[in-house]
Amino acid sequence: KYTKFSILYFWINSLGQTTYIHNRSEDVPIPSGKENKTVTRSYNHRIMPLENTSSGTYYCKVKWNDIQKMGKGVFVLARGTGHIETSYKWEILITLTVLLAALSITATALLLWKRKVLCPRKNQPNILRQKVETQPPSASPPLPPPPVYD
């Protein structure tokens, strides 16, 4: 009684309209010794090509002579064909990282360069004192050495 059945594939769109896609009949022989046992079988159906208007819930229904069973359905959201979701998150992150690294290196180099220019070396004040002390005495009082930070 249950070896002959038909499988119907259909979908219901967002407007509630039912569209039948495919219908197939099956006649499954029962192997010897397997009578009066429940068997589960899978039947796949691929819908190609999907279009923008193919969104909806897809169902399958199995019909025997006096019984019919329907699946829970699978919701499919179809977008434009060939559409690839582009994400620039990684590119932005890498660009910002490189930019911040370059700014950090530049700032560090400027700080080190300014430190060399502004800060005297340890023996520089001694050189200034030696130059002042070795000058011959003159009639006017000696001028104080220029400040180190000049």
PDB file of C-alpha atoms in Angstrom:
ATOM      1  CA  LYS A   1       0.000   0.000   0.000  1.00  0.00           C
ATOM      2  CA  TYR A   2       2.809   2.438   0.860  1.00  0.00           C
ATOM      3  CA  THR A   3       5.342   1.427  -1.774  1.00  0.00           C
ATOM      4  CA  LYS A   4       3.784   3.615  -4.450  1.00  0.00           C
ATOM      5  CA  PHE A   5       3.740   7.349  -3.755  1.00  0.00           C
ATOM      6  CA  SER A   6       4.373  10.696  -5.382  1.00  0.00           C
ATOM      7  CA  ILE A   7       6.596  13.538  -4.226  1.00  0.00           C
ATOM      8  CA  LEU A   8       5.631  17.131  -4.981  1.00  0.00           C
ATOM      9  CA  TYR A   9       8.068  20.051  -4.648  1.00  0.00           C
ATOM     10  CA  PHE A  10       6.643  23.552  -4.409  1.00  0.00           C
ATOM     11  CA  TRP A  11       7.308  26.942  -2.884  1.00  0.00           C
ATOM     12  CA  ILE A  12       5.235  29.721  -1.400  1.00  0.00           C
ATOM     13  CA  ASN A  13       6.433  33.266  -2.058  1.00  0.00           C
ATOM     14  CA  SER A  14       6.063  36.313   0.201  1.00  0.00           C
ATOM     15  CA  LEU A  15       2.626  37.032  -1.317  1.00  0.00           C
ATOM     16  CA  GLY A  16       1.376  33.572  -0.313  1.00  0.00           C
ATOM     17  CA  GLN A  17       1.265  32.279  -3.881  1.00  0.00           C
ATOM     18  CA  THR A  18       2.053  28.575  -4.371  1.00  0.00           C
ATOM     19  CA  THR A  19       4.203  27.512  -7.306  1.00  0.00           C
ATOM     20  CA  TYR A  20       4.693  23.808  -8.069  1.00  0.00           C
ATOM     21  CA  ILE A  21       8.233  23.033  -9.148  1.00  0.00           C
ATOM     22  CA  HIS A  22       8.526  19.296  -9.668  1.00  0.00           C
ATOM     23  CA  ASN A  23       6.434  16.151  -9.309  1.00  0.00           C
ATOM     24  CA  ARG A  24       7.803  12.627  -9.305  1.00  0.00           C
ATOM     25  CA  SER A  25       6.318   9.177  -8.753  1.00  0.00           C
ATOM     26  CA  GLU A  26       8.098   6.453  -6.840  1.00  0.00           C
ATOM     27  CA  ASP A  27       7.535   2.713  -6.649  1.00  0.00           C
ATOM     28  CA  VAL A  28       9.830   1.223  -4.014  1.00  0.00           C
ATOM     29  CA  PRO A  29       9.992  -2.547  -3.890  1.00  0.00           C
ATOM     30  CA  ILE A  30      10.097  -4.137  -0.449  1.00  0.00           C
ATOM     31  CA  PRO A  31      13.018  -6.524  -0.017  1.00  0.00           C
ATOM     32  CA  SER A  32      12.277  -9.958   1.362  1.00  0.00           C
ATOM     33  CA  GLY A  33      12.242  -9.986   5.167  1.00  0.00           C
ATOM     34  CA  LYS A  34      11.699  -6.206   5.464  1.00  0.00           C
ATOM     35  CA  GLU A  35       7.909  -6.233   5.354  1.00  0.00           C
ATOM     36  CA  ASN A  36       5.949  -4.248   7.988  1.00  0.00           C
ATOM     37  CA  LYS A  37       8.958  -2.083   8.929  1.00  0.00           C
ATOM     38  CA  THR A  38       9.250   1.688   8.757  1.00  0.00           C
ATOM     39  CA  VAL A  39      11.941   2.957   6.401  1.00  0.00           C
ATOM     40  CA  THR A  40      13.220   6.489   5.969  1.00  0.00           C
ATOM     41  CA  ARG A  41      14.476   7.555   2.555  1.00  0.00           C
ATOM     42  CA  SER A  42      15.925  10.844   1.348  1.00  0.00           C
ATOM     43  CA  TYR A  43      15.011  12.426  -1.946  1.00  0.00           C
ATOM     44  CA  ASN A  44      16.865  15.562  -2.967  1.00  0.00           C
ATOM     45  CA  HIS A  45      15.817  18.109  -5.521  1.00  0.00           C
ATOM     46  CA  ARG A  46      18.000  20.994  -6.666  1.00  0.00           C
ATOM     47  CA  ILE A  47      16.400  24.189  -7.928  1.00  0.00           C
ATOM     48  CA  MET A  48      18.546  25.877 -10.538  1.00  0.00           C
ATOM     49  CA  PRO A  49      18.924  28.626 -11.413  1.00  0.00           C
ATOM     50  CA  LEU A  50      17.708  30.764  -8.548  1.00  0.00           C
ATOM     51  CA  GLU A  51      16.616  34.283  -9.410  1.00  0.00           C
ATOM     52  CA  ASN A  52      15.886  37.406  -7.394  1.00  0.00           C
ATOM     53  CA  THR A  53      12.218  36.412  -7.385  1.00  0.00           C
ATOM     54  CA  SER A  54      12.942  32.886  -6.061  1.00  0.00           C
ATOM     55  CA  SER A  55      12.788  33.902  -2.392  1.00  0.00           C
ATOM     56  CA  GLY A  56      10.235  32.060  -0.316  1.00  0.00           C
ATOM     57  CA  THR A  57       9.643  28.883   1.668  1.00  0.00           C
ATOM     58  CA  TYR A  58      10.209  25.629  -0.206  1.00  0.00           C
ATOM     59  CA  TYR A  59       8.273  22.480   0.707  1.00  0.00           C
ATOM     60  CA  CYS A  60       7.968  18.873  -0.289  1.00  0.00           C
ATOM     61  CA  LYS A  61       4.789  16.839   0.054  1.00  0.00           C
ATOM     62  CA  VAL A  62       4.452  13.060  -0.180  1.00  0.00           C
ATOM     63  CA  LYS A  63       1.124  11.567  -1.273  1.00  0.00           C
ATOM     64  CA  TRP A  64      -0.024   7.990  -0.904  1.00  0.00           C
ATOM     65  CA  ASN A  65      -3.496   6.906  -1.960  1.00  0.00           C
ATOM     66  CA  ASP A  66      -5.290   8.190   1.143  1.00  0.00           C
ATOM     67  CA  ILE A  67      -2.529   9.947   3.119  1.00  0.00           C
ATOM     68  CA  GLN A  68      -0.346  12.981   2.505  1.00  0.00           C
ATOM     69  CA  LYS A  69       2.522  14.343   4.588  1.00  0.00           C
ATOM     70  CA  MET A  70       4.225  17.710   4.185  1.00  0.00           C
ATOM     71  CA  GLY A  71       7.655  18.828   5.351  1.00  0.00           C
ATOM     72  CA  LYS A  72       8.308  21.865   7.574  1.00  0.00           C
ATOM     73  CA  GLY A  73       9.758  23.831   4.698  1.00  0.00           C
ATOM     74  CA  VAL A  74      13.038  25.627   4.095  1.00  0.00           C
ATOM     75  CA  PHE A  75      13.182  29.411   3.736  1.00  0.00           C
ATOM     76  CA  VAL A  76      15.439  30.605   0.923  1.00  0.00           C
ATOM     77  CA  LEU A  77      16.463  34.226   0.449  1.00  0.00           C
ATOM     78  CA  ALA A  78      17.672  34.638  -3.126  1.00  0.00           C
ATOM     79  CA  ARG A  79      19.769  37.659  -4.045  1.00  0.00           C
ATOM     80  CA  GLY A  80      21.019  38.827  -7.415  1.00  0.00           C
ATOM     81  CA  THR A  81      22.954  36.130  -9.235  1.00  0.00           C
ATOM     82  CA  GLY A  82      26.692  36.505  -9.026  1.00  0.00           C
ATOM     83  CA  HIS A  83      26.404  38.934  -6.132  1.00  0.00           C
ATOM     84  CA  ILE A  84      29.391  38.816  -3.831  1.00  0.00           C
ATOM     85  CA  GLU A  85      29.206  40.631  -0.528  1.00  0.00           C
ATOM     86  CA  THR A  86      32.292  42.849  -0.446  1.00  0.00           C
ATOM     87  CA  SER A  87      33.826  43.819   2.827  1.00  0.00           C
ATOM     88  CA  TYR A  88      36.539  46.422   3.179  1.00  0.00           C
ATOM     89  CA  LYS A  89      37.067  45.827   6.916  1.00  0.00           C
ATOM     90  CA  TRP A  90      40.468  44.148   6.508  1.00  0.00           C
ATOM     91  CA  GLU A  91      41.706  46.684   3.976  1.00  0.00           C
ATOM     92  CA  ILE A  92      40.747  49.583   6.255  1.00  0.00           C
ATOM     93  CA  LEU A  93      42.337  47.904   9.273  1.00  0.00           C
ATOM     94  CA  ILE A  94      45.609  47.237   7.432  1.00  0.00           C
ATOM     95  CA  THR A  95      45.700  50.771   6.013  1.00  0.00           C
ATOM     96  CA  LEU A  96      45.176  52.326   9.450  1.00  0.00           C
ATOM     97  CA  THR A  97      47.819  50.079  10.999  1.00  0.00           C
ATOM     98  CA  VAL A  98      50.396  51.010   8.342  1.00  0.00           C
ATOM     99  CA  LEU A  99      49.535  54.702   8.662  1.00  0.00           C
ATOM    100  CA  LEU A 100      49.863  54.669  12.453  1.00  0.00           C
ATOM    101  CA  ALA A 101      53.157  52.757  12.237  1.00  0.00           C
ATOM    102  CA  ALA A 102      54.563  55.315   9.771  1.00  0.00           C
ATOM    103  CA  LEU A 103      53.457  58.222  11.966  1.00  0.00           C
ATOM    104  CA  SER A 104      54.955  56.566  15.041  1.00  0.00           C
ATOM    105  CA  ILE A 105      58.317  55.994  13.335  1.00  0.00           C
ATOM    106  CA  THR A 106      58.365  59.566  12.011  1.00  0.00           C
ATOM    107  CA  ALA A 107      57.523  61.038  15.425  1.00  0.00           C
ATOM    108  CA  THR A 108      60.189  58.932  17.123  1.00  0.00           C
ATOM    109  CA  ALA A 109      62.806  59.993  14.555  1.00  0.00           C
ATOM    110  CA  LEU A 110      61.891  63.673  14.995  1.00  0.00           C
ATOM    111  CA  LEU A 111      62.111  63.414  18.777  1.00  0.00           C
ATOM    112  CA  LEU A 112      65.521  61.758  18.600  1.00  0.00           C
ATOM    113  CA  TRP A 113      66.759  64.335  16.080  1.00  0.00           C
ATOM    114  CA  LYS A 114      65.563  67.256  18.236  1.00  0.00           C
ATOM    115  CA  ARG A 115      67.183  65.693  21.279  1.00  0.00           C
ATOM    116  CA  LYS A 116      70.541  65.550  19.486  1.00  0.00           C
ATOM    117  CA  VAL A 117      70.223  69.172  18.354  1.00  0.00           C
ATOM    118  CA  LEU A 118      68.976  70.664  21.636  1.00  0.00           C
ATOM    119  CA  CYS A 119      70.754  68.572  24.255  1.00  0.00           C
ATOM    120  CA  PRO A 120      74.503  69.112  24.541  1.00  0.00           C
ATOM    121  CA  ARG A 121      76.882  66.254  24.879  1.00  0.00           C
ATOM    122  CA  LYS A 122      78.553  65.632  28.225  1.00  0.00           C
ATOM    123  CA  ASN A 123      81.891  67.182  27.228  1.00  0.00           C
ATOM    124  CA  GLN A 124      80.430  70.233  25.448  1.00  0.00           C
ATOM    125  CA  PRO A 125      80.280  72.510  28.582  1.00  0.00           C
ATOM    126  CA  ASN A 126      83.945  71.727  29.309  1.00  0.00           C
ATOM    127  CA  ILE A 127      84.902  72.844  25.786  1.00  0.00           C
ATOM    128  CA  LEU A 128      83.052  76.122  26.271  1.00  0.00           C
ATOM    129  CA  ARG A 129      84.783  76.715  29.627  1.00  0.00           C
ATOM    130  CA  GLN A 130      88.185  75.950  28.161  1.00  0.00           C
ATOM    131  CA  LYS A 131      87.630  78.463  25.361  1.00  0.00           C
ATOM    132  CA  VAL A 132      86.560  81.117  27.850  1.00  0.00           C
ATOM    133  CA  GLU A 133      89.437  80.426  30.228  1.00  0.00           C
ATOM    134  CA  THR A 134      92.100  80.448  27.507  1.00  0.00           C
ATOM    135  CA  GLN A 135      91.124  83.896  26.213  1.00  0.00           C
ATOM    136  CA  PRO A 136      93.684  86.601  27.154  1.00  0.00           C
ATOM    137  CA  PRO A 137      92.555  89.048  29.807  1.00  0.00           C
ATOM    138  CA  SER A 138      91.176  92.267  28.431  1.00  0.00           C
ATOM    139  CA  ALA A 139      90.346  95.654  29.881  1.00  0.00           C
ATOM    140  CA  SER A 140      86.640  94.938  30.038  1.00  0.00           C
ATOM    141  CA  PRO A 141      85.242  92.307  32.350  1.00  0.00           C
ATOM    142  CA  PRO A 142      84.757  88.968  30.651  1.00  0.00           C
ATOM    143  CA  LEU A 143      81.330  88.167  29.369  1.00  0.00           C
ATOM    144  CA  PRO A 144      79.562  85.224  30.919  1.00  0.00           C
ATOM    145  CA  PRO A 145      79.476  82.126  28.699  1.00  0.00           C
ATOM    146  CA  PRO A 146      76.385  81.825  26.579  1.00  0.00           C
ATOM    147  CA  PRO A 147      73.638  79.631  27.996  1.00  0.00           C
ATOM    148  CA  VAL A 148      73.907  75.969  27.133  1.00  0.00           C
ATOM    149  CA  TYR A 149      70.398  75.809  25.658  1.00  0.00           C
ATOM    150  CA  ASP A 150      71.292  78.299  22.928  1.00  0.00           C
TER     151      ASP A 150
END
